[in-house]
Tab-separated table of C-alpha atoms in Angstrom:
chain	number	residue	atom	x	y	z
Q	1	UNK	CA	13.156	-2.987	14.367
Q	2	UNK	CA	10.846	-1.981	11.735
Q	3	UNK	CA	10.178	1.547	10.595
Q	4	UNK	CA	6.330	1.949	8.868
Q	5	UNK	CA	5.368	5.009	6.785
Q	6	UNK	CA	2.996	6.054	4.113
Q	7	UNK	CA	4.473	7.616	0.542
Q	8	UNK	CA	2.050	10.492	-0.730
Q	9	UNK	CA	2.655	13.159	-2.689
Q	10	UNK	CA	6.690	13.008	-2.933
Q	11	UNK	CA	6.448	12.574	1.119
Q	12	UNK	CA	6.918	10.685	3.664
Q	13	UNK	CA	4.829	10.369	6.822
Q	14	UNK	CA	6.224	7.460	9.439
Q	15	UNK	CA	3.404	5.642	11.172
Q	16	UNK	CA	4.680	3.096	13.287
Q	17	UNK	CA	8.120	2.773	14.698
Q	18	UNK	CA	9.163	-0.773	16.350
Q	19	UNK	CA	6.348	-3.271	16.990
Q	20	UNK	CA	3.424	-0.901	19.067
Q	21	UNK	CA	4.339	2.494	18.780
Q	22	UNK	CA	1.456	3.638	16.343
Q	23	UNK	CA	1.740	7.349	15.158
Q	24	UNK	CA	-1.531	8.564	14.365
Q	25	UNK	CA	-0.152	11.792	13.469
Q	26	UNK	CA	1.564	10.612	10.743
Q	27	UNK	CA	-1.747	8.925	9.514
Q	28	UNK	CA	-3.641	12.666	10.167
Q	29	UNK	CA	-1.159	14.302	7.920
Q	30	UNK	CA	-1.235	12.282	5.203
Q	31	UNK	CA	-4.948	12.402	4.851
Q	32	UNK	CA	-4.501	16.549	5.477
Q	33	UNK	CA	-2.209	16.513	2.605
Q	34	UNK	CA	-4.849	14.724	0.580
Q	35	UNK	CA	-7.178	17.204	1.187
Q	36	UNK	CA	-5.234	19.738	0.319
Q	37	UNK	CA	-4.690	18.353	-2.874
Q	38	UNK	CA	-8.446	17.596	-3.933
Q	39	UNK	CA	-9.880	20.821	-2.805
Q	40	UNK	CA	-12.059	22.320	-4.538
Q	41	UNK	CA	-10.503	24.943	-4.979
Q	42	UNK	CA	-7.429	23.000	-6.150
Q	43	UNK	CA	-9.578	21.052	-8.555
Q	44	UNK	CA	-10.637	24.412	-10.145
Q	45	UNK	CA	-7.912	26.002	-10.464
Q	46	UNK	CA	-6.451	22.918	-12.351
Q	47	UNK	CA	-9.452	22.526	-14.481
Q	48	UNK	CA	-9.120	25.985	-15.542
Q	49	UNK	CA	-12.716	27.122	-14.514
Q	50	UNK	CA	-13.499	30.457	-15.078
Q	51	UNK	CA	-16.138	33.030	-13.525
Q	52	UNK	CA	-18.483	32.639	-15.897
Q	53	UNK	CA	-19.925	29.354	-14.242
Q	54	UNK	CA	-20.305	25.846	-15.919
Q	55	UNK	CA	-20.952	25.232	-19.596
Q	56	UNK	CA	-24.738	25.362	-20.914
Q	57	UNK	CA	-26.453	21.654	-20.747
Q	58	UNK	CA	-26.338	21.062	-24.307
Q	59	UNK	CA	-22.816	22.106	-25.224
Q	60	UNK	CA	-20.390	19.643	-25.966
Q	61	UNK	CA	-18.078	20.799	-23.069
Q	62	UNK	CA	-21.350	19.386	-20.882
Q	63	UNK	CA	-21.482	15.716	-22.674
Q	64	UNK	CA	-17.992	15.651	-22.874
Q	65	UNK	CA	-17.147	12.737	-20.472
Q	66	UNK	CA	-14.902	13.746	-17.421
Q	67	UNK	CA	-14.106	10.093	-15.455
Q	68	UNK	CA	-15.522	11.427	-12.080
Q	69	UNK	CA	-18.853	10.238	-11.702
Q	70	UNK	CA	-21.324	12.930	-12.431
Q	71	UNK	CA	-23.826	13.539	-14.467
Q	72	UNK	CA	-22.730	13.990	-18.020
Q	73	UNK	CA	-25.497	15.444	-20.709
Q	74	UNK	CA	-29.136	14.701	-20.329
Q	75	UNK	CA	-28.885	11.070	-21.687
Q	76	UNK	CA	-26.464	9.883	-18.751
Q	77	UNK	CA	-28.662	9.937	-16.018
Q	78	UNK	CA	-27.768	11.444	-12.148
Q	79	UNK	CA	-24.321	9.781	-11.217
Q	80	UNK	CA	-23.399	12.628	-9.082
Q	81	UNK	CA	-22.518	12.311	-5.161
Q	82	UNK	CA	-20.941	9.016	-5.599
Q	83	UNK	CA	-17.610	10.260	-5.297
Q	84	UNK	CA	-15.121	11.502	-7.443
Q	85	UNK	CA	-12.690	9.031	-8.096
Q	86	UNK	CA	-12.368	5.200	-8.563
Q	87	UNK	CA	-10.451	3.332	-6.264
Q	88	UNK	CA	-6.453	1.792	-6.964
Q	89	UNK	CA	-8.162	-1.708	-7.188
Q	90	UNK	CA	-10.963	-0.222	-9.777
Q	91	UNK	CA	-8.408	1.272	-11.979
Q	92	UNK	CA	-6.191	-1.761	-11.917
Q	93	UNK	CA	-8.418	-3.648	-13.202
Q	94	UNK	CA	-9.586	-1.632	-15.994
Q	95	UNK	CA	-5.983	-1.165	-16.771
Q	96	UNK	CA	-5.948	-5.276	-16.911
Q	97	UNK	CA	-8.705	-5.241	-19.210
Q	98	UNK	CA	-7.073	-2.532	-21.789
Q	99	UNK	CA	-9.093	0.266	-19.713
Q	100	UNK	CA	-9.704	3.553	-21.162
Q	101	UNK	CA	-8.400	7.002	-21.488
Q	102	UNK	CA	-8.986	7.779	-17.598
Q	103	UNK	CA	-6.932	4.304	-16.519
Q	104	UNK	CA	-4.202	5.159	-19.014
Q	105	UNK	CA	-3.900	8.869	-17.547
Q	106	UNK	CA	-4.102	7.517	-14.134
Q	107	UNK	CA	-0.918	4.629	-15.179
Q	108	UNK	CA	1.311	7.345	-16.306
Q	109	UNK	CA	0.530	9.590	-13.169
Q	110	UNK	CA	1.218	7.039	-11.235
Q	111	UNK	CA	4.746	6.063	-13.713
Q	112	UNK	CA	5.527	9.566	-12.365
Q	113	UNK	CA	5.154	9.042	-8.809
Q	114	UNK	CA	7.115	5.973	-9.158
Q	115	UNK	CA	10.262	7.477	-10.300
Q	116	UNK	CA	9.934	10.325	-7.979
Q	117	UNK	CA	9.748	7.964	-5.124
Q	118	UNK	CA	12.593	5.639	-6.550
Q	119	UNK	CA	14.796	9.040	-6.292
Q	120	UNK	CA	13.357	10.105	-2.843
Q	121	UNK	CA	14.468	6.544	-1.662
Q	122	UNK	CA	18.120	7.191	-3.861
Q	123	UNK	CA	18.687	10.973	-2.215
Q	124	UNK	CA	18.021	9.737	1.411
Q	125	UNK	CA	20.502	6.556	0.703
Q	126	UNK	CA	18.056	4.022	1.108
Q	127	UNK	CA	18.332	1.643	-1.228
Q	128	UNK	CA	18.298	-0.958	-2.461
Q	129	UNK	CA	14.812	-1.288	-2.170
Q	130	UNK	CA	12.291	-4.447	-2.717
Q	131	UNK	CA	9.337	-3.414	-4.028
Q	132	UNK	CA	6.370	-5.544	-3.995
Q	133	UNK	CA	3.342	-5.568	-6.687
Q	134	UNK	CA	1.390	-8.015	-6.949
Q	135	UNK	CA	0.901	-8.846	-10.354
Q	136	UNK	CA	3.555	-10.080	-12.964
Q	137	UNK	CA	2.105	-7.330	-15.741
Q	138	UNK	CA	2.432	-4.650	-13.107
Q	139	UNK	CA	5.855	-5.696	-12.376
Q	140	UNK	CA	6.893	-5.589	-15.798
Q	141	UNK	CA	5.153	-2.503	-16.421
Q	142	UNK	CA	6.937	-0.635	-13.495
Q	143	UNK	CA	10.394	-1.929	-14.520
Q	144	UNK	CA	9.804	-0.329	-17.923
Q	145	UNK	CA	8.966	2.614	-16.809
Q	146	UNK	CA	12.294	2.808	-14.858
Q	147	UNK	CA	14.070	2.733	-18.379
Q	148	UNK	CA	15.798	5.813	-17.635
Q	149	UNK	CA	17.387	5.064	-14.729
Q	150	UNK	CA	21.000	3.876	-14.238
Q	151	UNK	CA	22.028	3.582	-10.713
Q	152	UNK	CA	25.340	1.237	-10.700
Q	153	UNK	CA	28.511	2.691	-11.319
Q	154	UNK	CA	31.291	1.560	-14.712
Q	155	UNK	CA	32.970	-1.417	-12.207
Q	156	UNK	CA	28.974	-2.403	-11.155
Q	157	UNK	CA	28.361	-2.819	-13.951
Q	158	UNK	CA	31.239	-4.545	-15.729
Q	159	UNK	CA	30.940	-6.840	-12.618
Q	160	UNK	CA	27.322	-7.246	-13.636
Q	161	UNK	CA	27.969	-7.858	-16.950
Q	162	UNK	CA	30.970	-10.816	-16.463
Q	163	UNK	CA	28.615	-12.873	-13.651
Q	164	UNK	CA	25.608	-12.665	-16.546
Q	165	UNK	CA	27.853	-14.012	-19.402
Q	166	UNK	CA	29.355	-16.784	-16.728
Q	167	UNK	CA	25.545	-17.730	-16.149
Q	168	UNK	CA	24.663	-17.647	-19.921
Q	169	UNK	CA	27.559	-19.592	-21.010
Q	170	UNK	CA	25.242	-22.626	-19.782
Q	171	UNK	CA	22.711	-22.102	-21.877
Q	172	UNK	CA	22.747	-23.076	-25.762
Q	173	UNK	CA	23.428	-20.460	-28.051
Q	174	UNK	CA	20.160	-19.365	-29.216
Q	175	UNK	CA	18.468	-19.637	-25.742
Q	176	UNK	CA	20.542	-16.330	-25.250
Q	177	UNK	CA	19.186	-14.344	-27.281
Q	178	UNK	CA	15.968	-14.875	-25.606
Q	179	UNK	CA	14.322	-10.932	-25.788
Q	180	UNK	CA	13.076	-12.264	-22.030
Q	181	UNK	CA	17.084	-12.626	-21.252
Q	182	UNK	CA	18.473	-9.508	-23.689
Q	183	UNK	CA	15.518	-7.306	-21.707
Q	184	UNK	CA	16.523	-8.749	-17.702
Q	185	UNK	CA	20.656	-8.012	-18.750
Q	186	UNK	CA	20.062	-4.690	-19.751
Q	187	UNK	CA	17.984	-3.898	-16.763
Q	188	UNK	CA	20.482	-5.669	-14.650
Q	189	UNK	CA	23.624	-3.460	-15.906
Q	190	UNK	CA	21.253	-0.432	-14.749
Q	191	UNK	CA	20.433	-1.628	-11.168
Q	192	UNK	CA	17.042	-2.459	-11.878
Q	193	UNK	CA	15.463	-6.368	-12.151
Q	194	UNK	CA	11.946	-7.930	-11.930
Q	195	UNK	CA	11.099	-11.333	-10.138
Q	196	UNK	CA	8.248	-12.937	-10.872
Q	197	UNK	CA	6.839	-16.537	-11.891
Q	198	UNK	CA	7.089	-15.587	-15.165
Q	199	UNK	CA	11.071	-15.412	-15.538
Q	200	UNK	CA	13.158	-18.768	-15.948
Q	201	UNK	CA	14.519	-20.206	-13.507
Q	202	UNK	CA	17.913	-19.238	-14.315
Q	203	UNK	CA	17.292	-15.700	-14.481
Q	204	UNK	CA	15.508	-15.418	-11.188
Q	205	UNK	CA	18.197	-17.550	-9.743
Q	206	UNK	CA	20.651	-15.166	-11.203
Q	207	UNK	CA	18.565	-12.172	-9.779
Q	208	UNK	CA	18.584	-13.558	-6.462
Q	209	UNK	CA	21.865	-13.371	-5.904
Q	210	UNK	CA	22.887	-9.816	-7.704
Q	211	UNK	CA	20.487	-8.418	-5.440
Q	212	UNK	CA	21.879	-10.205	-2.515
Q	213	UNK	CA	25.648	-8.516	-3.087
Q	214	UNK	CA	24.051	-5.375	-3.665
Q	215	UNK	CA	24.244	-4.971	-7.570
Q	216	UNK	CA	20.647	-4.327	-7.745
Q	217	UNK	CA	19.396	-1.064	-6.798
Q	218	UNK	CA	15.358	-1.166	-7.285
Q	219	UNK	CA	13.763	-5.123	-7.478
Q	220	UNK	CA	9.728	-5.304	-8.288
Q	221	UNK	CA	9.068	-8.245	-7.594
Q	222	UNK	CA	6.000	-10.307	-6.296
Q	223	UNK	CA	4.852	-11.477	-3.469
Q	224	UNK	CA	6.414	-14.666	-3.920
Q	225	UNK	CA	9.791	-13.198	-3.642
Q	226	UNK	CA	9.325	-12.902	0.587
Q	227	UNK	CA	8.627	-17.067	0.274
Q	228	UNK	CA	11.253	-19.203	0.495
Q	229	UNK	CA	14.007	-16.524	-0.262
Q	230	UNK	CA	16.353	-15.343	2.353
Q	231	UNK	CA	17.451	-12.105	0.577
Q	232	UNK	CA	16.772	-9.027	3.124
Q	233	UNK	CA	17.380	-5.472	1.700
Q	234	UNK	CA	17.386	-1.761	2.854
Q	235	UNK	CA	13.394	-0.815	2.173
Q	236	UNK	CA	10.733	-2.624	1.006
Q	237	UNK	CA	8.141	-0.611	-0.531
Q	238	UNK	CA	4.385	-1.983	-0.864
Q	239	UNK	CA	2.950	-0.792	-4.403
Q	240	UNK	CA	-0.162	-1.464	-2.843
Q	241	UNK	CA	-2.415	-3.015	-0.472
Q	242	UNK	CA	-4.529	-4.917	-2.053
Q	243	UNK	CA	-4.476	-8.214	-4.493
Q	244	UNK	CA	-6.267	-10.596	-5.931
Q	245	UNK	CA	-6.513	-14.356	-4.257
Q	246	UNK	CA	-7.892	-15.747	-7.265
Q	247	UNK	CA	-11.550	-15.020	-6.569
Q	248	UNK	CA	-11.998	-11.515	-6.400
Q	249	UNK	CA	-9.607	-8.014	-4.827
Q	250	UNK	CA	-9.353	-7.610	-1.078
Q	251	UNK	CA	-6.730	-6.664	1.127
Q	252	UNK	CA	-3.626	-7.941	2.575
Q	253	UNK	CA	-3.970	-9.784	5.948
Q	254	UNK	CA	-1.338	-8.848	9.031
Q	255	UNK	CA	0.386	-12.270	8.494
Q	256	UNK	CA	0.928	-11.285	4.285
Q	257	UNK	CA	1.913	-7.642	5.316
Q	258	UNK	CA	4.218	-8.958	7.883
Q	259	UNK	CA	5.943	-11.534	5.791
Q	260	UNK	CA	6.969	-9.386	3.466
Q	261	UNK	CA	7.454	-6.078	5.410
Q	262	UNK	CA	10.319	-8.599	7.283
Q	263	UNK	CA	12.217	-8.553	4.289
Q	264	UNK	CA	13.128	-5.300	5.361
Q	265	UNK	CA	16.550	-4.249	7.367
Q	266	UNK	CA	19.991	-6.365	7.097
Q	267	UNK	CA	21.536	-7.575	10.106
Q	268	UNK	CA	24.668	-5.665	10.894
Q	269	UNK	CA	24.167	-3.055	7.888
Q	270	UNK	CA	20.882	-1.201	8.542
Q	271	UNK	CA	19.895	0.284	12.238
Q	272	UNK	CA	16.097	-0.210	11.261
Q	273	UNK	CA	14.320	-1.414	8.073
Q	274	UNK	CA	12.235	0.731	6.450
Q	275	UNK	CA	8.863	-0.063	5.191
Q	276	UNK	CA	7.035	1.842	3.201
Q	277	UNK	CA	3.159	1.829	1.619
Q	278	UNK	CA	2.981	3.727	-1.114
Q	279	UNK	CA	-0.276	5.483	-1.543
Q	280	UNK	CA	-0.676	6.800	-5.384
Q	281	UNK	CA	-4.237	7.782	-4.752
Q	282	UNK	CA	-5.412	8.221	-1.264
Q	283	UNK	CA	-3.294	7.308	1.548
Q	284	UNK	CA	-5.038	4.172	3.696
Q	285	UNK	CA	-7.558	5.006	6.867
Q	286	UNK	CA	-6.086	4.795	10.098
Q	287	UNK	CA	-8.283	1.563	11.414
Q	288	UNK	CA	-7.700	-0.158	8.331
Q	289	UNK	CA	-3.526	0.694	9.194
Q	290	UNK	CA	-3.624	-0.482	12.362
Q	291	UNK	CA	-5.211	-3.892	12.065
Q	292	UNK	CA	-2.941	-4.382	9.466
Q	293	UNK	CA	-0.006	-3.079	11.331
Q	294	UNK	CA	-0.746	-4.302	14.639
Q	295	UNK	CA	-3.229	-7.163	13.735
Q	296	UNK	CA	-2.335	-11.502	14.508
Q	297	UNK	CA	-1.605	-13.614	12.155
Q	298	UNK	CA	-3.061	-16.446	11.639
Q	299	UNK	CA	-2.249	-19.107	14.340
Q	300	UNK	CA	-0.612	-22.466	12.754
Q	301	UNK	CA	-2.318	-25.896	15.236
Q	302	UNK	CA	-0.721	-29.070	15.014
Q	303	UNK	CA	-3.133	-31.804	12.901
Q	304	UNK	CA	-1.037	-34.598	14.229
Q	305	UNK	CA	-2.860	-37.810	15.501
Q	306	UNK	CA	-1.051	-40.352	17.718
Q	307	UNK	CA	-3.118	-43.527	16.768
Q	308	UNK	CA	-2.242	-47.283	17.345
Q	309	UNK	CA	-1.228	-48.297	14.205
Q	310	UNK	CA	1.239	-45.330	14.121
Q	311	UNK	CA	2.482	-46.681	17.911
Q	312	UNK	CA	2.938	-50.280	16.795
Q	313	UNK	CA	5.115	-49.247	13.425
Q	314	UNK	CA	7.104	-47.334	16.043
Q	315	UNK	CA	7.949	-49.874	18.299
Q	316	UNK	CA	8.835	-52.343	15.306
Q	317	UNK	CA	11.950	-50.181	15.081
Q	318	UNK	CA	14.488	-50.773	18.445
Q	319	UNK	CA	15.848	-47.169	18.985
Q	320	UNK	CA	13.088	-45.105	17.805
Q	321	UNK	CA	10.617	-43.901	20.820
Q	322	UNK	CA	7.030	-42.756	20.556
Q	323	UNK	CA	8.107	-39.503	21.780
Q	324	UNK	CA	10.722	-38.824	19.556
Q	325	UNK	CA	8.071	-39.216	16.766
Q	326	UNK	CA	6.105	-36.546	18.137
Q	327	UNK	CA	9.210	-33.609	18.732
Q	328	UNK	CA	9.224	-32.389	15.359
Q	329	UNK	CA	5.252	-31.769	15.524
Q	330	UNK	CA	4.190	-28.232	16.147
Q	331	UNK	CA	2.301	-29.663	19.405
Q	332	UNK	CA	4.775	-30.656	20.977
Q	333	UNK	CA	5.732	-29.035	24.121
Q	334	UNK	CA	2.893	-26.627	24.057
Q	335	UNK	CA	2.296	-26.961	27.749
Q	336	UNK	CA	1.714	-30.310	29.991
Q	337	UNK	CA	2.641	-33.426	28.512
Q	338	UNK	CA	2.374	-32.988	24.725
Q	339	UNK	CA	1.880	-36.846	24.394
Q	340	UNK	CA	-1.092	-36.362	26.271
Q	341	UNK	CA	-2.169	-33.734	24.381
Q	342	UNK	CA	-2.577	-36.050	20.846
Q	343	UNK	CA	-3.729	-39.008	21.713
Q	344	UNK	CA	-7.229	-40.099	20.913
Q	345	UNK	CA	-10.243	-39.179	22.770
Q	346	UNK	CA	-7.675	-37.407	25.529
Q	347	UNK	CA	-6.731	-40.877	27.394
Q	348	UNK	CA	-3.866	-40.942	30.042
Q	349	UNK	CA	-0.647	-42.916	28.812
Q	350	UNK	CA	1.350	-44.927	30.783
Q	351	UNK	CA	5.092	-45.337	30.866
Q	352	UNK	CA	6.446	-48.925	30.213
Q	353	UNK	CA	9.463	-51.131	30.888
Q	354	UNK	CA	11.260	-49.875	27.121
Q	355	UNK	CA	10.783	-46.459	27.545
Q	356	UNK	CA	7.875	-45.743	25.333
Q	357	UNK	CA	3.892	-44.554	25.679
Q	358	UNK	CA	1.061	-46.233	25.505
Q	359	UNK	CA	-2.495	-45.207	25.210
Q	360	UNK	CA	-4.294	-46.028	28.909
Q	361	UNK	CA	-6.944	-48.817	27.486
Q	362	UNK	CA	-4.010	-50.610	26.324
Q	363	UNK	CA	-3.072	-51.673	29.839
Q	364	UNK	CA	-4.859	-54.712	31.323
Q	365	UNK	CA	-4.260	-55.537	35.024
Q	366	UNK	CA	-0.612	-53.017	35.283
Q	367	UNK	CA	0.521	-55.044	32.259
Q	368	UNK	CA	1.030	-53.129	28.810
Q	369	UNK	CA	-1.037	-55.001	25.887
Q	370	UNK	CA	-1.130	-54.696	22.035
């Protein structure tokens, strides 16, 4: 069983324990938290704002530009009531395109709450810890900011160290020195690693299986990491929810949440698997949780065709059958008589003499024709 919550402000609120129980009061606290923290009274008192009201229209305090939407000096024009702040996918992308002094601010504020959940996850022994991002520069970015951590212990990481060298030794000499490889072995002796397209294939191969034994503590990785890879862990931790399919930023469907979210819990070590969606900004709505939490994925339907030509290569060889072409499809067995199911223009088949199926308007007088 899986246990859902959302990470905001250095907390934890659990919405969703199992596979239906949906806890809407985790959801209502989260967003109460929020609001507590972008009052405006909050807001003021962290500005600084005295009594004395705002500052005069043409003052350079007033023109000075402040990130959050208003109106700024009489040459800016009325930007005000369109909210305050930008959303996580807005300020990625401005952080993709060398953003500003707002986007940079925002990155390091959100550095912080990276670390602080990293050693929320360490005090309430839940790591190691998978945590997905969903693109390679944000991976790498995270991982550096994690440059002061060191969470294996002196016979970690000598173990650590010896497996590295064993791998290297199969490379050439001056493919070691590789700053790609120097940078992954010193954030492997630390507990930390990245996966990603990006890396070589013998340094992700080499990550997989250090996290696997438990040498690695904290993995960003992508969401390529849940594909293909049987390596479960303690938590996985969702950076975010949304990404970019190559046309534009939207957000993760049920069946991408729930591949990845499965990742989460090892059989015969962990009771439950925690998942957790961190929210660095604003913690998600509850609709928009529960679709994504509760919501189908998609449904996978069979595109086999039985045809003739298929049925006459069949029968060419002695001891195959026409059926036991057709198991391995994803039709198969889906209710009735799967053969029935496939064939052409939904035609009855007929059972002949050797044990195999032909389409009805094959038949001619009881006898089986081809």
């Amino acid at each position: 069983p899986l246990e859902h919550s959302i990470y905001y402000s250095g907390e934890l609120y659990p919405v969703m324990r199992g596979d239906s129980l949906f806890l809407s009061e985790g959801v209502r606290k989260a967003a109460a938290a929020h609001r507590n923290k972008t009052s405006p009274q909050t807001t003021t008192a962290a500005a600084g704002g005295g009594g004395r009201g705002g500052s005069r229209p043409g003052s350079a305090a007033a023109a000075r530009p402040t990130g959050r939407g208003e109106a700024q000096g009489p040459n800016r024009g009325g930007g005000g009531g369109r909210g305050h702040r930008s959303g996580s996918a807005d300020n990625f992308r401005r952080q993709l395109q060398g953003g500003g002094g707002n986007s940079n601010a925002a990155a390091a504020a959100e550095r912080g709450q990276m670390l602080e959940l990293i050693a929320l996850l360490r005090k309430r022994d839940l790591l190691p810890a998978a945590i997905f991002t969903f693109s390679k520069k944000r991976c790498d970015a995270a991982a550096d900011a994690c440059s002061g951590l060191d969470m294996t212990t002196a016979a970690e990481k000598h173990t650590v160290h010896v497996f590295v060298q064993q791998v290297l030794s199969r490379l050439r000499e001056g493919d070691r020195e590789l700053p790609q490889i120097l940078r992954l072995c010193d954030m492997m002796r630390r507990g930390v690693a990245i996966h990603h397209a990006g890396l070589l294939p013998i340094m992700k191969e080499t990550v997989e299986m250090l996290f696997c034994q438990g040498y690695i503590k904290v993995l960003f990785c992508t969401e390529t990491f849940a594909m293909g890879v049987n390596a479960p862990t303690r938590t996985v931790v969702f950076h975010g929810l949304r990404k970019h399919d190559g046309r534009g930023f939207r957000t993760l469907l049920p069946g991408e949440y729930t591949q990845m979210a499965g990742r989460a819990g090892r059989r015969g070590l962990d009771p439950v698997g925690v998942v957790i969606i961190a929210a660095w900004e604003e913690p998600p709505g509850e609709g928009e949780l529960k679709q994504l939490l509760q919501g189908k994925g998609l449904s996978l339907s069979s595109q086999f065709r039985l045809t003739y030509s298929m049925i006459l290569n069949m029968l060419r060889v002695e001891d195959l059958k026409v059926c036991n072409g057709m198991q391995p499809t994803a039709s198969y067995g889906k209710g009735g008589n799967a053969v029935q199911k496939v064939t052409a223009k939904g035609h009855k088949d007929v059972h002949t003499e050797n044990n195999t199926w032909l389409p009805a308007e094959s038949r001619s007088h009881g006898k089986p024709t081809l």
